[in-house]
Coordinates of C-alpha atoms and ligand atoms in Angstrom, one line a residue:
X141 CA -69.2 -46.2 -36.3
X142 CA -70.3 -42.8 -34.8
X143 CA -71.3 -39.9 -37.3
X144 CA -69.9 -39.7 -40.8
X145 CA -66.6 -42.5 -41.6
X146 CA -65.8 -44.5 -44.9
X147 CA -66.6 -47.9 -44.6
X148 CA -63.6 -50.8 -45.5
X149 CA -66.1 -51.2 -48.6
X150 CA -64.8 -47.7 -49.1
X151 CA -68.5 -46.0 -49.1
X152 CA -69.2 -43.3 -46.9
X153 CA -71.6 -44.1 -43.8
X154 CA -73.5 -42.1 -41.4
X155 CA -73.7 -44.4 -38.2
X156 CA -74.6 -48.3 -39.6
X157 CA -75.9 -46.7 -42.6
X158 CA -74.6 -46.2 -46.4
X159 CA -75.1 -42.9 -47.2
X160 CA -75.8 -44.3 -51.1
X161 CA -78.3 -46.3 -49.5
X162 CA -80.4 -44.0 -47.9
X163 CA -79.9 -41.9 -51.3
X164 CA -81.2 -44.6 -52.9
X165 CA -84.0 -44.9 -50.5
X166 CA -85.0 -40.9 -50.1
X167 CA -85.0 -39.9 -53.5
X168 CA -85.0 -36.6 -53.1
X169 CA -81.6 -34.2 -53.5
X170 CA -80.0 -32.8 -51.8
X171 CA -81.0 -33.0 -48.7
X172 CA -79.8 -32.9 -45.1
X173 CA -78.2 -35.5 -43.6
X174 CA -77.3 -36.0 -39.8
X175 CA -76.4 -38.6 -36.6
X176 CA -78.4 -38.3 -33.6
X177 CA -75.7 -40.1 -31.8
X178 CA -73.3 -37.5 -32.6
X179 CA -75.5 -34.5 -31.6
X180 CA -75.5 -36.9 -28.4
X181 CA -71.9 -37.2 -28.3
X182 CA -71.0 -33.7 -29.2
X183 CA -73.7 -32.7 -26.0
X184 CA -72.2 -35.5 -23.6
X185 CA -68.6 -33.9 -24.3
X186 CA -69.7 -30.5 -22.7
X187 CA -71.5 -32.2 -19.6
X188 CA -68.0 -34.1 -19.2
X189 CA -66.8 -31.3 -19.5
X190 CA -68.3 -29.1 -17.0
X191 CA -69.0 -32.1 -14.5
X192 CA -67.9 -30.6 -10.9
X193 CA -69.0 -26.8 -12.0
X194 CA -72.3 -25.1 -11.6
X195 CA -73.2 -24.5 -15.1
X196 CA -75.7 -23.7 -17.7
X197 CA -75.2 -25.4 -21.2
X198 CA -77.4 -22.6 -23.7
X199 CA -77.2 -24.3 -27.0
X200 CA -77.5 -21.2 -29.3
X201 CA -80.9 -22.2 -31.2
X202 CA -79.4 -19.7 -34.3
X203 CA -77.0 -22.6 -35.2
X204 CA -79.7 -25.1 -36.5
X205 CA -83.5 -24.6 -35.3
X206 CA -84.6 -28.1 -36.4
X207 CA -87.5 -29.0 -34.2
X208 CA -86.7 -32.4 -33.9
X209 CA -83.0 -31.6 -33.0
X210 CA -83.4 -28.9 -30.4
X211 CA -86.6 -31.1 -28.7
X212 CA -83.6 -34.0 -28.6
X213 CA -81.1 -31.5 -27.0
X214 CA -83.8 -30.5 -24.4
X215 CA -84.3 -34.1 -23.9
X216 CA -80.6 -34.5 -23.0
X217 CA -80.6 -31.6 -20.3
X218 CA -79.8 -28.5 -22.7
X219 CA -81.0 -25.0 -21.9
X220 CA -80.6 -23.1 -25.1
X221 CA -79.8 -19.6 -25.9
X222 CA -82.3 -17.5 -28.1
X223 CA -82.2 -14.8 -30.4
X224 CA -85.4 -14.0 -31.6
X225 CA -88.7 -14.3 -30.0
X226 CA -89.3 -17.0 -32.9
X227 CA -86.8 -18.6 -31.7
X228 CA -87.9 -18.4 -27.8
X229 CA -91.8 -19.4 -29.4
X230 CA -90.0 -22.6 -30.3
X231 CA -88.0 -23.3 -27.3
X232 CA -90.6 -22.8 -25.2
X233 CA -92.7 -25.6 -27.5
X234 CA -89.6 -28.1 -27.5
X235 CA -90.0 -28.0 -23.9
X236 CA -87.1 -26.1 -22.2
X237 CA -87.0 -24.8 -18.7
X238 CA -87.3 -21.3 -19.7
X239 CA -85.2 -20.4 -16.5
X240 CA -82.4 -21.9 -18.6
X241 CA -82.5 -19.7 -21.5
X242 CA -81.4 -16.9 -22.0
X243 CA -82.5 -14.1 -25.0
X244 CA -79.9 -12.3 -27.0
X245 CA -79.9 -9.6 -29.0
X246 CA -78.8 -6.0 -29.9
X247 CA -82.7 -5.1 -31.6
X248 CA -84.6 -7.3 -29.2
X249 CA -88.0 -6.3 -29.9
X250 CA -90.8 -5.0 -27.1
X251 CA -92.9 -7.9 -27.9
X252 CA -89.7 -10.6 -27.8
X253 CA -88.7 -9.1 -24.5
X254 CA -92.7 -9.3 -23.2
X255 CA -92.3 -12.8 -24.4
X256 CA -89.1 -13.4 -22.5
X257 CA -90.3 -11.4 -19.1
X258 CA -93.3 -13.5 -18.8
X259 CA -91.8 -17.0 -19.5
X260 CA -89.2 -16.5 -17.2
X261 CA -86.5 -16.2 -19.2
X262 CA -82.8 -14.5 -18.5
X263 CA -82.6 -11.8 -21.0
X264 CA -78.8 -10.0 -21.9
X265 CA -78.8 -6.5 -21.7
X266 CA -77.0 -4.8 -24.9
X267 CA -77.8 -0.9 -25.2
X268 CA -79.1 1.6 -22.9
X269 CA -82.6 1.1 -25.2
X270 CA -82.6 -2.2 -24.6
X271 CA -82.6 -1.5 -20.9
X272 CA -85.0 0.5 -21.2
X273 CA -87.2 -1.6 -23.4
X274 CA -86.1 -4.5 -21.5
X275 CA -87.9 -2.5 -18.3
X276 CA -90.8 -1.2 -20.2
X277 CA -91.4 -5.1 -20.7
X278 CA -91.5 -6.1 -16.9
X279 CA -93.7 -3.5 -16.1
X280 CA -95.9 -4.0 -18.8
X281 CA -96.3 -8.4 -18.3
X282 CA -95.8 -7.5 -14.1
X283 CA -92.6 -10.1 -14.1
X284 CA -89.8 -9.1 -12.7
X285 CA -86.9 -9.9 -15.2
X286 CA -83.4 -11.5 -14.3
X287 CA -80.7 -9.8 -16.8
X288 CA -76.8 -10.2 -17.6
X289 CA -75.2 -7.3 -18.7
X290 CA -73.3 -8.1 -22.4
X291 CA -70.1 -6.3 -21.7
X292 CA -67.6 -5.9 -24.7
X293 CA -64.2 -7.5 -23.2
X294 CA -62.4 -6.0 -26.5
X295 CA -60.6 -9.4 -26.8
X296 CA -59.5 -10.7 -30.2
X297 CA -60.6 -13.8 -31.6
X298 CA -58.8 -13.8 -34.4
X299 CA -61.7 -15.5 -36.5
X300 CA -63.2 -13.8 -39.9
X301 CA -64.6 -10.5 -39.2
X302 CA -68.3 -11.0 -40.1
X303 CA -68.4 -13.5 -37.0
X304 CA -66.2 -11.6 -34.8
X305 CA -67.9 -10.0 -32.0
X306 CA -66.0 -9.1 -29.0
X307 CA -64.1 -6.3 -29.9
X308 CA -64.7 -2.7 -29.5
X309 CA -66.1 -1.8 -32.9
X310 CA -68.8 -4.2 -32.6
X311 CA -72.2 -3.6 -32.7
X312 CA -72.8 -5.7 -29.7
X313 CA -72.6 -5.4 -25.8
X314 CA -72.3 -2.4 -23.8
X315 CA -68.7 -0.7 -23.2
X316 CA -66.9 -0.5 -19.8
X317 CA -66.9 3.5 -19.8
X318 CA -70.7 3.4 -19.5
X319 CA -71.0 0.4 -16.7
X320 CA -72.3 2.8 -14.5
X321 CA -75.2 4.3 -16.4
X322 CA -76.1 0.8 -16.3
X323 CA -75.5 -0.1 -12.5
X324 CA -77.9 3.1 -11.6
X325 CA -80.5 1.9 -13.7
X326 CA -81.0 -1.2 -12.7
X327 CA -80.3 0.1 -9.2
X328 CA -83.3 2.6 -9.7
X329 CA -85.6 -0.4 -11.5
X330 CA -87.1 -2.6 -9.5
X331 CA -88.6 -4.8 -12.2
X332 CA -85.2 -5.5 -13.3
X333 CA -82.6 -7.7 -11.4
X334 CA -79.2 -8.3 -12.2
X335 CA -77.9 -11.6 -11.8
X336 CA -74.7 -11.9 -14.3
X337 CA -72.2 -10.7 -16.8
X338 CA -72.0 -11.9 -20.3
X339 CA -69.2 -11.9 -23.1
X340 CA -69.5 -13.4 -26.4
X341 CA -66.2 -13.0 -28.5
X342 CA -66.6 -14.6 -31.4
X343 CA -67.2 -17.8 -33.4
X344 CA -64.5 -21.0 -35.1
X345 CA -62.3 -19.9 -32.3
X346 CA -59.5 -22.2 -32.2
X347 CA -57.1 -21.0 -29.6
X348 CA -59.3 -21.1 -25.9
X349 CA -56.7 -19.3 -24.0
X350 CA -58.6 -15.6 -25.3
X351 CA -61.7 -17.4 -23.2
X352 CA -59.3 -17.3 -20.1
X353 CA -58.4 -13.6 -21.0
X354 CA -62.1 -12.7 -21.5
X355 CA -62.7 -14.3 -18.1
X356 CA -60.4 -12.7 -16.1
X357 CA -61.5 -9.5 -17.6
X358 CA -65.1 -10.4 -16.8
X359 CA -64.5 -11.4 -13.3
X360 CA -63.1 -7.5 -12.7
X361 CA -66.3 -6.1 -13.7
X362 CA -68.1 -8.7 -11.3
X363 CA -66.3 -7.6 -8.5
X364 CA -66.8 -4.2 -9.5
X365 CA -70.1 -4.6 -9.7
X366 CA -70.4 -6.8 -6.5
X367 CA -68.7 -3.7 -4.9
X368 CA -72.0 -1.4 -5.7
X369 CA -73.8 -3.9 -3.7
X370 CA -75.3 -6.2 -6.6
X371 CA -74.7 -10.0 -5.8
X372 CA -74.1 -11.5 -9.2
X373 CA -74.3 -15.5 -9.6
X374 CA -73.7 -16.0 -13.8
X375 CA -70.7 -15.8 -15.4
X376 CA -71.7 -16.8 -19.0
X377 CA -68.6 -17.1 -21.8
X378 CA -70.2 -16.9 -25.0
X379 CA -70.2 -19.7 -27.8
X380 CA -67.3 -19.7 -30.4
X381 CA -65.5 -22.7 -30.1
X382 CA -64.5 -23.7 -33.3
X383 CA -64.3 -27.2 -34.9
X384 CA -62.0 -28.7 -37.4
X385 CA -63.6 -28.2 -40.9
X386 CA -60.5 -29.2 -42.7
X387 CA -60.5 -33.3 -41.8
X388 CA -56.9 -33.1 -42.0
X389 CA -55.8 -35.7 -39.5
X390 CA -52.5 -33.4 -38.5
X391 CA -55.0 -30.3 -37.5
X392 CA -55.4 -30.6 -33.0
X393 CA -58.4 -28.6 -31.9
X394 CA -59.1 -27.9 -28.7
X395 CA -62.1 -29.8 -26.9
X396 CA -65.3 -28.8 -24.4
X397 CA -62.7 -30.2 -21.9
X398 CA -60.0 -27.5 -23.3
X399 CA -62.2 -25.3 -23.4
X400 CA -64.0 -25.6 -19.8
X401 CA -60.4 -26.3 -18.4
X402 CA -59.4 -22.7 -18.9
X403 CA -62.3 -21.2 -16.9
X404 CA -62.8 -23.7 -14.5
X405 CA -60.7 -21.9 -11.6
X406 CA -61.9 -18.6 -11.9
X407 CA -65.5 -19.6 -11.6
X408 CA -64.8 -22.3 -8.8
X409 CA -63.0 -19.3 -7.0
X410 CA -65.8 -17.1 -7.4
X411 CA -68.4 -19.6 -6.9
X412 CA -69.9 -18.8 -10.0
X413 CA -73.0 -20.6 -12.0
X414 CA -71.1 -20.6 -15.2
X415 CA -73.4 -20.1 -18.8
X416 CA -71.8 -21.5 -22.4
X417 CA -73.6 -21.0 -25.7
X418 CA -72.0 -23.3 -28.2
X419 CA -73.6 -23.5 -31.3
X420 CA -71.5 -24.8 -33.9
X421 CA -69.6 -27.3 -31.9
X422 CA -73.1 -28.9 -30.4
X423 CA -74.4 -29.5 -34.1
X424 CA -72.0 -28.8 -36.9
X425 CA -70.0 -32.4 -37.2
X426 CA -73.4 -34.6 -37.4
X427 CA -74.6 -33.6 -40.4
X428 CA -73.3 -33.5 -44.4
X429 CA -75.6 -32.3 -47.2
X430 CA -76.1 -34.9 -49.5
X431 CA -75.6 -34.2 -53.4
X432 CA -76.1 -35.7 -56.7
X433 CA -73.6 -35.1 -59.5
X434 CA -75.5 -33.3 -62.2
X435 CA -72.4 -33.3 -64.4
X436 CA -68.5 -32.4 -64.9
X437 CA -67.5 -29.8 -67.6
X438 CA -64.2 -27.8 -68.2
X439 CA -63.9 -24.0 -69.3
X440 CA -60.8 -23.0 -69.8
X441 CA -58.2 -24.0 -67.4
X442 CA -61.2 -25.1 -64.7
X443 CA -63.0 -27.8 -64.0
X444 CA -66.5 -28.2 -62.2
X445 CA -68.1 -31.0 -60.6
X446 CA -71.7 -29.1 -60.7
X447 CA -74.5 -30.8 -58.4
X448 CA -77.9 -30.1 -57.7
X449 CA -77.1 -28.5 -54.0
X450 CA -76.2 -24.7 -54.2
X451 CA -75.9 -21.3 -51.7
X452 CA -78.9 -21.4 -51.6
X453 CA -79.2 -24.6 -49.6
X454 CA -75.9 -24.1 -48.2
X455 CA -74.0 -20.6 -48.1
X456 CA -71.1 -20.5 -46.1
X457 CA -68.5 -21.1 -48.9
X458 CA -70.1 -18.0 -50.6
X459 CA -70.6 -15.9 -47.6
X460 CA -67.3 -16.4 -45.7
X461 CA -65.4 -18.8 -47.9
X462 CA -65.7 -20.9 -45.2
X463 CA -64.1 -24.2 -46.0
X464 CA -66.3 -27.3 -46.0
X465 CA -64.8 -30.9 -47.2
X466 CA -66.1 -32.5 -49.8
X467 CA -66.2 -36.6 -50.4
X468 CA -68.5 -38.4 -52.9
X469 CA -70.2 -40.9 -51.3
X470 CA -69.1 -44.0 -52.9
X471 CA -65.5 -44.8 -54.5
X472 CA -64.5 -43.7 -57.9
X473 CA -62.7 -45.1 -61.0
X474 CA -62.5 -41.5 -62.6
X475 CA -59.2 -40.2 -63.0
X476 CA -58.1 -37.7 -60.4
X477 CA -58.7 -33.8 -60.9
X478 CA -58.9 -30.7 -59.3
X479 CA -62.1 -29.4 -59.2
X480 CA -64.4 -26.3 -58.5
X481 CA -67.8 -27.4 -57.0
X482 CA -70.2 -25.5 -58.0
X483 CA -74.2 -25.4 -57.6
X484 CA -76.9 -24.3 -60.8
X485 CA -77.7 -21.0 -59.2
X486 CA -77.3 -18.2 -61.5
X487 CA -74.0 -16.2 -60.1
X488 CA -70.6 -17.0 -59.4
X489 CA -70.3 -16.9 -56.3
X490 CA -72.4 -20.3 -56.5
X491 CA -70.3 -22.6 -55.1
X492 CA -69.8 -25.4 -52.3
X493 CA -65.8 -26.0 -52.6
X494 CA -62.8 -24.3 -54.7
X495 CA -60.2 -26.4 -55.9
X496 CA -60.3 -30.0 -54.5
X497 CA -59.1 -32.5 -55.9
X498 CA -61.5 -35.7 -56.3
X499 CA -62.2 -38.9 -58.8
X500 CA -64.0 -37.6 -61.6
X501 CA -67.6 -38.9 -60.6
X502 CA -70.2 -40.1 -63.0
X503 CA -73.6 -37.6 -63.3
X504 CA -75.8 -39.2 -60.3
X505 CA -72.8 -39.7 -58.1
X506 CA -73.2 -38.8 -54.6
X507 CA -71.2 -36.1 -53.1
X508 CA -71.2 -35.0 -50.0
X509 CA -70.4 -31.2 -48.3
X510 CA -69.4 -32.5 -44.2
X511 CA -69.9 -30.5 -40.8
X512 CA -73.3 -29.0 -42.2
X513 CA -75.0 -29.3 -39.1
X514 CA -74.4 -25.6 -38.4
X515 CA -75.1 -22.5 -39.8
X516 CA -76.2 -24.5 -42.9
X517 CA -79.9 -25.3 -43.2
X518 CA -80.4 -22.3 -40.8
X519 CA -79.1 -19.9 -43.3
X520 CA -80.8 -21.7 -46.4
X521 CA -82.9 -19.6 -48.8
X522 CA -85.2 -20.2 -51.7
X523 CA -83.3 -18.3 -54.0
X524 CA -83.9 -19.1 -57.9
X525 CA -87.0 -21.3 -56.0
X526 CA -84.0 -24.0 -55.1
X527 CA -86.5 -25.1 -52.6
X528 CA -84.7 -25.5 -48.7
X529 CA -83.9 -29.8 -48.8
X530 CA -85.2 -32.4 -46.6
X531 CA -83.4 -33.1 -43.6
X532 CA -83.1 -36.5 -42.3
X533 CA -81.2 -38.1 -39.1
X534 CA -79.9 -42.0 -39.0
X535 CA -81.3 -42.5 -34.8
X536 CA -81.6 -46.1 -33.7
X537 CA -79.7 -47.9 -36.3
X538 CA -83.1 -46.2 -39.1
X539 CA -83.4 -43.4 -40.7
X540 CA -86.4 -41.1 -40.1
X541 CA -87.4 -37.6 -41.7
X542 CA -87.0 -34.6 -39.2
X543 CA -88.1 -31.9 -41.7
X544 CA -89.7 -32.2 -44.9
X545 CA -88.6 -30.4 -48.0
X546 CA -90.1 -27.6 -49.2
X547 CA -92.2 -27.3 -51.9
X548 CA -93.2 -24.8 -54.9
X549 CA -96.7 -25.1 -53.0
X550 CA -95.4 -24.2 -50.0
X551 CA -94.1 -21.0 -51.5
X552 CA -97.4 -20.5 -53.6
X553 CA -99.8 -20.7 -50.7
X554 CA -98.2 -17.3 -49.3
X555 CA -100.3 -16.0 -52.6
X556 CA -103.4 -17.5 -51.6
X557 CA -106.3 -15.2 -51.7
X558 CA -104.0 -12.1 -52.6
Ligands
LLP43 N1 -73.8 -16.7 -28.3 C1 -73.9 -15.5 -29.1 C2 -74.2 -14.3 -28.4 C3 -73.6 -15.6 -30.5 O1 -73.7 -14.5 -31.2 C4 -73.3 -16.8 -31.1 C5 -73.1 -16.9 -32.5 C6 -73.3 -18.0 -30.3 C7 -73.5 -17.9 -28.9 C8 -73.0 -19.3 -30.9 O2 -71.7 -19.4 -31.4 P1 -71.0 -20.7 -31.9 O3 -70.8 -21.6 -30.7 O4 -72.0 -21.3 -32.8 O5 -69.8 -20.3 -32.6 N2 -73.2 -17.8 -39.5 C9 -71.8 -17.9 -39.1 C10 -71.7 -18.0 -37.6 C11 -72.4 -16.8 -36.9 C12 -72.3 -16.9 -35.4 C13 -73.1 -15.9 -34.7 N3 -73.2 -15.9 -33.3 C14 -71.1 -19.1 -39.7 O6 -71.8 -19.8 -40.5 O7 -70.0 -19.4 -39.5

């Protein structure tokens, strides 16, 4: 098996390996747990994908900035798609071909976009600051920088609004009415060239015909802007695609293939270098955060599995009320229940799953929160010194540690000599 399955023993595995097993063998919890082979496989679906197309695959760096994960995404061909000079620090150590990355951002930083002119990097153009900033930073390193402009398509995505991003209101990308301010600029710059357009709508999109509608509205401005006498090559689409959280067997998503599929004649027509930036779907189905069942208790009408894993190792059920399934690891005499799963931080909104139903576990059972691999360990805190958990991969049939957990020491040492 590939990625995260119940055995016929009915334990959960991750690849050849019993998740209970490795608990057994780790000792620490929680902790991060993911398949190489299915960061492998989720990768190899966008090369199929795109096979026959010029194209760029940025995986967006935000979505899990494990060293160890992001060197192994270089190592399959990956470019990768940067928000933070951080974050372009450690692509740049993990190895990628800076002219396939790309920096994003609408409060890049003078010294991020020095960073990014003299690597070599392609660097979207948000604001007419940024453009300015973005020139102030060519001039300054003596690089000329290749830019796309981030144009707001005002398409709906129809995801949650905190990760909507393509409509008018947003915060991000520049709008049509001001296109031109932009085209005279760069005209008038010499240290800036402008070699694309970019739209980002959104992310957990489900439906990729609004990347079709995006497209076609994208390919207007390139002619438009081909028509001032710019020759752009880069038509990049954004991340967004969504996967399915819900690991109901009836839900269809659509695939890299899907995806690709609706873009593929506009950019073939155009003879365009297209640019993706998944995030989520690259990294979010090999991974689970491993928990141990600290105990079960009942106030009121509710009942709560509580485990030892929290928001603060894991806070997209608090943040979005994002949906995450929940398994134990091993199966379960306990009688049946519905359940609130819930974490020992000290506020309610402290929890990793409402309502599911599950065997009433033992304290020290295993449970398991799926498609971590995204957005999880990347937005983990410290809070109530919950210390961010271990993260481990199964790769070549063993399982290795790719980060080590925090410790108290590690948050003491900031203290040192204060
Ligand atoms: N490109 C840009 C410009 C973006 O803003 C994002 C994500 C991506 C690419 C990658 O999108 P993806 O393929 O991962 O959907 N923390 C939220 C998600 C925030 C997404 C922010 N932008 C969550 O946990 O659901």
């Amino acid at each position: 098996g590939l990625g995260f399955y119940t055995g016929e023993d009915g334990f959960l595995y991750c690849d050849n390996m019993r998740v209970d097993d490795i608990r057994a063998q780790v000792k620490d919890s929680p902790f991060y747990l993911y398949s190489r082979d299915r960061i492998t496989a989720n990768y190899r679906a966008y090369q199929k994908a795109l096979e026959g197309l010029d194209s760029i695959i940025g995986y967006a760096v935000k979505a899990n900035n494990n060293l160890k994960i992001v060197q192994h995404l270089q190592g399959l061909g990956s470019g990768a798609v940067l928000v933070s000079g951080n974050e372009l620090k450690l692509a740049i150590a993990a190895g990628f071909d800076p002219s396939r990355t790309i920096l994003n951002g609408n409060g890049k930083l003078p010294w991020e976009l020095e960073l990014a002119a003299s690597a070599g990097c392609l660097v979207n153009v948000d604001s007419e600051f940024d453009f300015d900033n973005i020139a102030a930073a060519a001039r300054k390193v003596g690089k000329k920088v290749k830019v796309l402009l981030r144009i707001n398509p005002d398409v709906d995505p129809q995801v949650h609004a905190y990760v909507s991003t393509g409509l008018a209101s947003s915060k991000f990308g520049i709008r049509n009415s001001h296109l031109q301010w932009f085209l005279d600029a760069i005209k008038a710059e010499p240290m800036v060239e402008l070699v694309g357009v970019h739209s980002h709508l959104g992310s957990t999109i489900t439906k990729v015909n609004i990347f079709r509608d995006a497209a076609v509205i994208m390919c207007d401005f390139i002619k438009k802007i081909n028509d001032e006498g710019f020759k752009l090559t880069y038509l990049n689409i954004g991340g967004g695609l969504g996967i399915d959280y819900t690991h109901n067997p009836s839900t269809k998503l659509p695939s890299p293939t899907d995806l690709i599929d609706t873009v593929r004649d506009i950019v073939k027509g155009l003879g365009l270098t297209l640019v993706i930036e998944p995030g989520r779907s690259m990294v979010a189905t090999s991974c689970a955060l491993v928990n141990t069942v600290t105990g079960v208790k009942t106030n009121g009408s509710k009942q709560f599995i509580v485990v030892d894993g929290s928001m603060a190792a894991l806070i997209r059920p608090s943040l979005y009320d994002a949906y995450q399934h929940i398994e134990l690891t091993a199966p379960c005499g306990g009688p049946k229940a519905v359940f609130d799963i819930v974490g020992p931080v000290c506020e309610s909104a402290d929890f990793l799953g409402k309502e599911r139903e599950l065997a009433t576990p033992e304290p020290g059972a295993g449970l398991v929160v799926h498609d971590a691999g995204a957005y999880c360990m990347a937005m983990a805190s410290t809070y109530n010194l919950k210390m961010r958990p271990a993260e481990y991969w199964v790769a070549d049939n063993k399982l290795a540690t790719i980060r080590r957990g925090e410790t108290l020491d590690d948050h003491l040492r900031l203290f040192e000599g204060l």
